[in-house]
C-alpha cells in the first residue's frame, strides 16, 4: 500500500509541540548542566563536567537522596502491588457491595496530593494524631511512633501515605486484568479438583502477570518521581532522612539558586528513570503469557 | 537576545525535567483596571490578608488611580519561588523579602529598586533598617520587628513563683520546677519551624561574635568548634532531661501552640509573631518573651533575638514603580502602620507607631531596653549551609552524639563553601 506523502503533514503539529515543549527544553537543561548558571542572571560560565563530578564525589546529600529514593521506591512497589492485588481479588465480583468498595478504595486517588499530605501529617502527629491514639486505645502502645520525626522510619511513613494515595489506581488495573481471565479456566481447575490457592497459583497469577508488570512498572516510576507528598509532609527532614532526588533538585534550584547544578542532577535523574523504564518494558515483553 | 532565549528555555527545561514542582498561585496582576493602574503586592503573610484588605481599601480611596492586588504565597514557597516571579516583572510590583539568603540572591540578581532617595525612608527607624541595605544603598525597608525567641506563659510563672532565668543553671532549675508541676517547659515544633527559630537564642551567647556564620562560610570557623558543639550539647540536654516534649521532631507549630494555649507547656519555642495566635486560642494567657541564657550570667552578652523582616521593596522590573512607591509610602504612615501593628500583633520598624494591644505594650520594652542581637540564622547567606546547620540540630534531637552531628554538618558546609 502506498502512503501519500501528504500524511506527514498530520504529524507536524504534534512534532512541533513535542519539540517545543519537550525536546528543546530538555536539551537546554542538558546545556545548563555544564554551566554554573544561577537561574536568575544572564551571566554564566561553562564548567565542563564539574557539576556531575560534584554530584557523585562531592555532595553527600545527593548520594543520600539516592538511597532514600531506593528505600521509598522498594517499599511502595512491594506493598502497593500487594495491597492493590488483595483489594482487586476482594472486589472482583460485580456485586453492589463490591462496586461500593471499589469506589471506596479508589477514593483517595481523586484527592489532591496537598490535601492528602495535610490529612496524613495530622494522622501521624505524635501527640495529637489519630494513629498513635488508636494504637493506644487498642493496647498497642508499643507500636506508637514519632512517625515523621524519627529519621529511621520517616521515609517508610511517607511510603505508607503514597501507597494509600495510589493503591486505588493500581486496583483498577488488576480488576481489569482479572476480568479478562476466562471463567472457563476456573471451571476446568475446579473439575480437576484444584483448591482456591492452586487455582490462583496456576490460573490467576500467570494470566495476571502482564497487569502485574504494568502495575510494578508504573509504581516504580511513579514512586521514583515522587515529590509532592514528601515536599508537603517533611520537606526532606528530619536530617535529610526523607530528602529524595526530586525534592533535592527543587532545593538546589529554587532555594540555593544553583540551576546549573540542579540541571545536572535532573539529567542524572532522567537517565535513572529512563533506565528503569527500559528494564521494566523489557521485563514486560518477556512476561507475556498465552494459553 | 540569543542568551535570553537560552535562559528562558533553560528555565522551562529544568521545569520539565523536574516534572514535579510546586505550582504557582495568583495570576497576572499588574494589569490596567479601568482607568486605574493595578499593582501587585506580593508577600507571605496570609494571616494579615484581612487587615491588609482594609488598608488597601483605604489606600485605593485616597488614590483612586491605583488598585492593589495581594498575591500571597506560603512562606516556604515564597522563600523558594519569589525570585523567579520577580524576574518576569508582572507580579510583585511591591514585594516583601526575608533578610539573609533571600535578600542576597534578590540583590545580586538586581531585582531591588534603589529606594535610598525616597522621602518615606525617613518614616522608618534608621537603626532598624540597615538589614535592607547593601553598599550604603537602601534596597528594602523592613516593616516588622519580631523577636525570634520563646514566648512564655508569664501568668504561669507568677503562679509558680518562677523568675526569668539569667543563666543556664537557673534555666535548668526553672525547667525542673515546671516538670515537677507536670508542665512541659518548652513546646518545640521540630517538624517545621522549631530548629530554625530556637537555634538563634540557643547559640546567641555561645557564639556572641556576629561574624561567626560569615567565618563559617569562608572557612575561618567550623561547626566542630566549641561554640556549635556546645549549642548542640545544650539541645541534647533539653531533650534528655525532658525540657522539650517527647517526639518534638514530629510536632508541628499548630500542635506546639496548642500545648501552650492549653497550658500543658510553659514556653513556645518560636517567636513574638505567635503571641497573637496564642491569645486567640486562649485569651486568658498572659505572655512575655524570654530567651534561654546558655552560659553563666557573667558571660551573657545578649538577652534575646530580634529580626527586622517583611522587608518592603519595589521590583526593578516593574513598569509601575511610582505607584508601587506610593503604596509603600502609605504603609509607612504612622496611623496606617499603627492599624497594621495592632491588628496583627506585630511590632514595627516605623516611627511613632502607637501600640494599643496589651501584649504589644507589655513586650515593647524589648525594642529599646533589652540587648538583643539580629537573628544569626539570617546571617547564613548560603541556603545549603543553613540546611546543614539546621540538620545538625535535628540529628541531635534524633539521638545523635553532638560532635558526630557537628562533623556530619561540617562536611556538608565544606562541600558547599563558595
mmCIF file of C-alpha atoms in Angstrom, chain B residues 77-323:
data_model
loop_
_atom_site.group_PDB
_atom_site.id
_atom_site.type_symbol
_atom_site.label_atom_id
_atom_site.label_comp_id
_atom_site.label_asym_id
_atom_site.label_seq_id
_atom_site.Cartn_x
_atom_site.Cartn_y
_atom_site.Cartn_z
ATOM 1 C CA UNK B 77 7.063 28.590 48.829
ATOM 2 C CA UNK B 78 7.788 32.300 48.931
ATOM 3 C CA UNK B 79 11.389 31.698 50.009
ATOM 4 C CA UNK B 80 11.838 29.337 47.110
ATOM 5 C CA UNK B 81 9.983 30.972 44.253
ATOM 6 C CA UNK B 82 9.742 34.736 44.796
ATOM 7 C CA UNK B 83 12.908 35.460 42.825
ATOM 8 C CA UNK B 84 11.598 33.613 39.812
ATOM 9 C CA UNK B 85 8.314 35.512 39.890
ATOM 10 C CA UNK B 86 10.071 38.857 40.225
ATOM 11 C CA UNK B 87 12.185 38.118 37.185
ATOM 12 C CA UNK B 88 9.265 38.375 34.824
ATOM 13 C CA UNK B 89 8.051 41.678 36.290
ATOM 14 C CA UNK B 90 4.297 41.156 36.126
ATOM 15 C CA UNK B 91 3.987 40.068 39.772
ATOM 16 C CA UNK B 92 5.285 41.832 42.837
ATOM 17 C CA UNK B 93 5.438 45.487 41.840
ATOM 18 C CA UNK B 94 5.663 45.814 45.607
ATOM 19 C CA UNK B 95 7.069 42.733 47.237
ATOM 20 C CA UNK B 96 8.470 41.618 50.550
ATOM 21 C CA UNK B 97 11.757 39.902 51.198
ATOM 22 C CA UNK B 98 13.288 37.958 54.034
ATOM 23 C CA UNK B 99 16.653 39.197 55.227
ATOM 24 C CA UNK B 100 19.642 36.899 54.713
ATOM 25 C CA UNK B 101 19.945 34.422 51.852
ATOM 26 C CA UNK B 102 16.852 35.631 50.003
ATOM 27 C CA UNK B 103 17.825 39.308 50.262
ATOM 28 C CA UNK B 104 21.286 38.455 48.976
ATOM 29 C CA UNK B 105 20.044 36.500 45.959
ATOM 30 C CA UNK B 106 17.457 39.132 45.001
ATOM 31 C CA UNK B 107 20.041 41.874 45.359
ATOM 32 C CA UNK B 108 22.624 40.048 43.283
ATOM 33 C CA UNK B 109 20.011 39.409 40.588
ATOM 34 C CA UNK B 110 19.256 43.149 40.513
ATOM 35 C CA UNK B 111 15.537 42.915 41.279
ATOM 36 C CA UNK B 112 15.559 45.593 44.004
ATOM 37 C CA UNK B 113 14.759 49.153 43.002
ATOM 38 C CA UNK B 114 17.011 51.634 44.825
ATOM 39 C CA UNK B 115 14.860 53.341 47.479
ATOM 40 C CA UNK B 116 17.660 55.403 49.038
ATOM 41 C CA UNK B 117 16.402 58.787 47.924
ATOM 42 C CA UNK B 118 12.732 58.259 48.734
ATOM 43 C CA UNK B 119 11.156 60.523 51.349
ATOM 44 C CA UNK B 120 9.278 57.664 53.019
ATOM 45 C CA UNK B 121 12.556 56.084 54.136
ATOM 46 C CA UNK B 122 12.639 58.671 56.930
ATOM 47 C CA UNK B 123 9.370 57.245 58.280
ATOM 48 C CA UNK B 124 11.316 54.191 59.452
ATOM 49 C CA UNK B 125 13.581 53.851 62.478
ATOM 50 C CA UNK B 126 17.021 54.339 60.983
ATOM 51 C CA UNK B 127 18.642 51.857 63.360
ATOM 52 C CA UNK B 128 16.315 49.040 62.281
ATOM 53 C CA UNK B 129 16.524 49.220 58.509
ATOM 54 C CA UNK B 130 20.198 48.548 57.898
ATOM 55 C CA UNK B 131 19.401 44.903 57.140
ATOM 56 C CA UNK B 132 17.721 46.131 53.941
ATOM 57 C CA UNK B 133 20.874 47.945 52.817
ATOM 58 C CA UNK B 134 23.866 46.875 50.812
ATOM 59 C CA UNK B 135 26.847 49.056 49.959
ATOM 60 C CA UNK B 136 25.037 52.061 51.502
ATOM 61 C CA UNK B 137 22.031 51.619 49.197
ATOM 62 C CA UNK B 138 18.589 51.112 50.715
ATOM 63 C CA UNK B 139 17.048 48.309 48.695
ATOM 64 C CA UNK B 140 14.337 47.176 51.082
ATOM 65 C CA UNK B 141 12.602 48.525 54.153
ATOM 66 C CA UNK B 142 11.924 46.058 56.959
ATOM 67 C CA UNK B 143 8.353 46.611 58.170
ATOM 68 C CA UNK B 144 8.074 44.156 61.061
ATOM 69 C CA UNK B 145 10.239 43.795 64.113
ATOM 70 C CA UNK B 146 9.922 40.317 65.551
ATOM 71 C CA UNK B 147 11.657 38.585 68.411
ATOM 72 C CA UNK B 148 12.605 35.036 67.468
ATOM 73 C CA UNK B 149 12.767 33.630 70.965
ATOM 74 C CA UNK B 150 10.399 31.677 73.168
ATOM 75 C CA UNK B 151 7.053 33.150 74.151
ATOM 76 C CA UNK B 152 6.332 32.177 77.753
ATOM 77 C CA UNK B 153 3.279 31.997 79.957
ATOM 78 C CA UNK B 154 4.016 34.807 82.390
ATOM 79 C CA UNK B 155 0.896 34.104 84.423
ATOM 80 C CA UNK B 156 2.016 30.503 84.969
ATOM 81 C CA UNK B 157 5.491 31.648 86.010
ATOM 82 C CA UNK B 158 3.995 34.100 88.524
ATOM 83 C CA UNK B 159 1.746 31.384 89.942
ATOM 84 C CA UNK B 160 4.660 29.014 90.437
ATOM 85 C CA UNK B 161 6.914 31.757 91.802
ATOM 86 C CA UNK B 162 9.316 31.437 88.872
ATOM 87 C CA UNK B 163 11.514 34.227 87.631
ATOM 88 C CA UNK B 164 13.056 34.652 84.220
ATOM 89 C CA UNK B 165 16.362 32.741 84.408
ATOM 90 C CA UNK B 166 19.554 34.690 83.884
ATOM 91 C CA UNK B 167 21.909 31.759 83.398
ATOM 92 C CA UNK B 168 21.937 28.184 82.088
ATOM 93 C CA UNK B 169 21.907 26.862 85.659
ATOM 94 C CA UNK B 170 18.868 28.965 86.515
ATOM 95 C CA UNK B 171 17.199 27.920 83.279
ATOM 96 C CA UNK B 172 17.525 24.260 84.211
ATOM 97 C CA UNK B 173 16.244 24.907 87.748
ATOM 98 C CA UNK B 174 13.245 26.713 86.299
ATOM 99 C CA UNK B 175 12.615 23.849 83.861
ATOM 100 C CA UNK B 176 12.876 21.277 86.676
ATOM 101 C CA UNK B 177 10.254 23.161 88.682
ATOM 102 C CA UNK B 178 7.916 23.135 85.705
ATOM 103 C CA UNK B 179 8.438 19.395 85.239
ATOM 104 C CA UNK B 180 7.687 18.801 88.928
ATOM 105 C CA UNK B 181 4.378 20.511 88.282
ATOM 106 C CA UNK B 182 3.659 18.252 85.289
ATOM 107 C CA UNK B 183 4.225 21.062 82.840
ATOM 108 C CA UNK B 184 6.413 20.609 79.767
ATOM 109 C CA UNK B 185 8.890 23.502 79.912
ATOM 110 C CA UNK B 186 9.207 24.048 76.155
ATOM 111 C CA UNK B 187 6.824 23.158 73.325
ATOM 112 C CA UNK B 188 9.169 22.694 70.411
ATOM 113 C CA UNK B 189 7.737 22.459 66.864
ATOM 114 C CA UNK B 190 10.599 20.388 65.494
ATOM 115 C CA UNK B 191 8.648 19.211 62.442
ATOM 116 C CA UNK B 192 8.641 22.647 60.884
ATOM 117 C CA UNK B 193 9.968 25.965 62.186
ATOM 118 C CA UNK B 194 11.366 24.880 65.560
ATOM 119 C CA UNK B 195 15.041 24.352 64.698
ATOM 120 C CA UNK B 196 15.378 27.483 62.592
ATOM 121 C CA UNK B 197 13.862 29.674 65.302
ATOM 122 C CA UNK B 198 15.174 28.194 68.525
ATOM 123 C CA UNK B 199 18.750 27.846 67.261
ATOM 124 C CA UNK B 200 19.072 31.625 67.418
ATOM 125 C CA UNK B 201 18.592 32.092 71.122
ATOM 126 C CA UNK B 202 20.343 28.803 71.933
ATOM 127 C CA UNK B 203 23.534 29.965 70.222
ATOM 128 C CA UNK B 204 23.443 33.725 70.803
ATOM 129 C CA UNK B 205 25.703 33.609 73.866
ATOM 130 C CA UNK B 206 27.654 30.504 72.880
ATOM 131 C CA UNK B 207 28.877 32.444 69.841
ATOM 132 C CA UNK B 208 28.481 36.144 70.588
ATOM 133 C CA UNK B 209 30.628 37.024 67.573
ATOM 134 C CA UNK B 210 28.086 38.192 64.997
ATOM 135 C CA UNK B 211 30.501 37.295 62.209
ATOM 136 C CA UNK B 212 30.585 33.641 63.168
ATOM 137 C CA UNK B 213 28.488 32.403 60.233
ATOM 138 C CA UNK B 214 30.353 34.604 57.764
ATOM 139 C CA UNK B 215 33.527 32.981 59.095
ATOM 140 C CA UNK B 216 31.939 29.546 58.821
ATOM 141 C CA UNK B 217 31.189 30.220 55.167
ATOM 142 C CA UNK B 218 34.677 31.436 54.382
ATOM 143 C CA UNK B 219 36.405 28.625 56.272
ATOM 144 C CA UNK B 220 37.671 30.531 59.293
ATOM 145 C CA UNK B 221 35.212 28.776 61.602
ATOM 146 C CA UNK B 222 33.924 25.222 61.852
ATOM 147 C CA UNK B 223 30.775 23.649 63.231
ATOM 148 C CA UNK B 224 33.037 21.271 65.124
ATOM 149 C CA UNK B 225 34.368 24.183 67.169
ATOM 150 C CA UNK B 226 33.232 24.660 70.717
ATOM 151 C CA UNK B 227 30.531 27.303 70.065
ATOM 152 C CA UNK B 228 28.406 24.995 67.899
ATOM 153 C CA UNK B 229 29.173 21.705 69.637
ATOM 154 C CA UNK B 230 28.168 23.355 72.942
ATOM 155 C CA UNK B 231 24.944 24.573 71.300
ATOM 156 C CA UNK B 232 24.198 21.031 70.150
ATOM 157 C CA UNK B 233 25.036 19.692 73.609
ATOM 158 C CA UNK B 234 22.594 22.186 75.069
ATOM 159 C CA UNK B 235 19.915 20.955 72.665
ATOM 160 C CA UNK B 236 20.704 17.396 73.709
ATOM 161 C CA UNK B 237 20.337 18.344 77.353
ATOM 162 C CA UNK B 238 16.892 19.830 76.633
ATOM 163 C CA UNK B 239 15.839 16.571 75.012
ATOM 164 C CA UNK B 240 17.475 14.214 77.522
ATOM 165 C CA UNK B 241 16.027 15.971 80.544
ATOM 166 C CA UNK B 242 12.557 16.229 79.029
ATOM 167 C CA UNK B 243 12.640 20.019 78.871
ATOM 168 C CA UNK B 244 11.170 19.757 75.399
ATOM 169 C CA UNK B 245 8.307 17.369 74.729
ATOM 170 C CA UNK B 246 8.803 13.785 73.590
ATOM 171 C CA UNK B 247 8.659 13.352 69.831
ATOM 172 C CA UNK B 248 9.498 17.011 69.319
ATOM 173 C CA UNK B 249 10.714 16.345 65.784
ATOM 174 C CA UNK B 250 7.256 15.148 64.800
ATOM 175 C CA UNK B 251 5.443 18.126 66.296
ATOM 176 C CA UNK B 252 4.321 20.947 64.027
ATOM 177 C CA UNK B 253 3.739 24.532 65.081
ATOM 178 C CA UNK B 254 -0.042 24.155 65.434
ATOM 179 C CA UNK B 255 0.382 21.276 67.869
ATOM 180 C CA UNK B 256 3.076 23.127 69.800
ATOM 181 C CA UNK B 257 0.868 26.218 70.015
ATOM 182 C CA UNK B 258 -1.994 24.085 71.285
ATOM 183 C CA UNK B 259 0.273 22.770 74.070
ATOM 184 C CA UNK B 260 0.999 26.302 75.250
ATOM 185 C CA UNK B 261 -2.570 27.520 74.790
ATOM 186 C CA UNK B 262 -3.815 24.553 76.873
ATOM 187 C CA UNK B 263 -1.127 25.297 79.473
ATOM 188 C CA UNK B 264 0.428 21.849 79.033
ATOM 189 C CA UNK B 265 3.636 23.676 78.167
ATOM 190 C CA UNK B 266 5.089 26.892 79.551
ATOM 191 C CA UNK B 267 7.073 28.158 76.565
ATOM 192 C CA UNK B 268 6.652 28.096 72.811
ATOM 193 C CA UNK B 269 9.988 27.919 71.022
ATOM 194 C CA UNK B 270 9.085 30.155 68.090
ATOM 195 C CA UNK B 271 8.761 33.919 68.417
ATOM 196 C CA UNK B 272 6.760 37.026 69.202
ATOM 197 C CA UNK B 273 4.823 36.669 65.946
ATOM 198 C CA UNK B 274 2.880 33.810 67.537
ATOM 199 C CA UNK B 275 1.648 35.790 70.538
ATOM 200 C CA UNK B 276 -1.486 36.933 68.746
ATOM 201 C CA UNK B 277 -2.335 33.383 67.659
ATOM 202 C CA UNK B 278 -1.781 32.071 71.192
ATOM 203 C CA UNK B 279 -4.066 34.744 72.609
ATOM 204 C CA UNK B 280 -6.719 33.896 70.061
ATOM 205 C CA UNK B 281 -6.527 30.265 71.236
ATOM 206 C CA UNK B 282 -6.604 31.251 74.902
ATOM 207 C CA UNK B 283 -7.355 34.914 75.664
ATOM 208 C CA UNK B 284 -6.630 34.380 79.373
ATOM 209 C CA UNK B 285 -2.919 33.868 78.786
ATOM 210 C CA UNK B 286 -0.515 36.498 79.990
ATOM 211 C CA UNK B 287 2.504 36.313 77.717
ATOM 212 C CA UNK B 288 6.006 37.668 77.505
ATOM 213 C CA UNK B 289 9.285 36.691 75.897
ATOM 214 C CA UNK B 290 12.398 35.057 77.252
ATOM 215 C CA UNK B 291 15.465 33.537 75.689
ATOM 216 C CA UNK B 292 17.432 30.738 77.326
ATOM 217 C CA UNK B 293 20.772 32.053 78.548
ATOM 218 C CA UNK B 294 23.043 29.103 77.884
ATOM 219 C CA UNK B 295 26.062 30.484 79.753
ATOM 220 C CA UNK B 296 26.627 31.770 83.245
ATOM 221 C CA UNK B 297 25.146 35.206 83.992
ATOM 222 C CA UNK B 298 28.502 36.971 83.975
ATOM 223 C CA UNK B 299 29.289 35.591 80.499
ATOM 224 C CA UNK B 300 25.970 36.524 78.907
ATOM 225 C CA UNK B 301 26.239 39.129 76.164
ATOM 226 C CA UNK B 302 22.733 39.049 74.750
ATOM 227 C CA UNK B 303 19.253 38.744 76.254
ATOM 228 C CA UNK B 304 17.318 37.934 73.115
ATOM 229 C CA UNK B 305 16.951 37.901 69.343
ATOM 230 C CA UNK B 306 15.441 40.445 67.000
ATOM 231 C CA UNK B 307 14.708 40.350 63.308
ATOM 232 C CA UNK B 308 13.671 43.231 61.152
ATOM 233 C CA UNK B 309 11.795 41.392 58.434
ATOM 234 C CA UNK B 310 8.865 41.537 55.980
ATOM 235 C CA UNK B 311 11.080 43.915 54.019
ATOM 236 C CA UNK B 312 9.084 46.101 51.629
ATOM 237 C CA UNK B 313 10.661 46.605 48.240
ATOM 238 C CA UNK B 314 9.882 47.679 44.696
ATOM 239 C CA UNK B 315 10.549 45.337 41.806
ATOM 240 C CA UNK B 316 13.124 46.871 39.475
ATOM 241 C CA UNK B 317 11.417 45.033 36.599
ATOM 242 C CA UNK B 318 8.069 46.659 37.368
ATOM 243 C CA UNK B 319 6.578 49.165 34.959
ATOM 244 C CA UNK B 320 4.611 50.768 37.787
ATOM 245 C CA UNK B 321 7.320 51.849 40.164
ATOM 246 C CA UNK B 322 5.752 55.202 41.024
ATOM 247 C CA UNK B 323 2.507 53.542 42.082
#
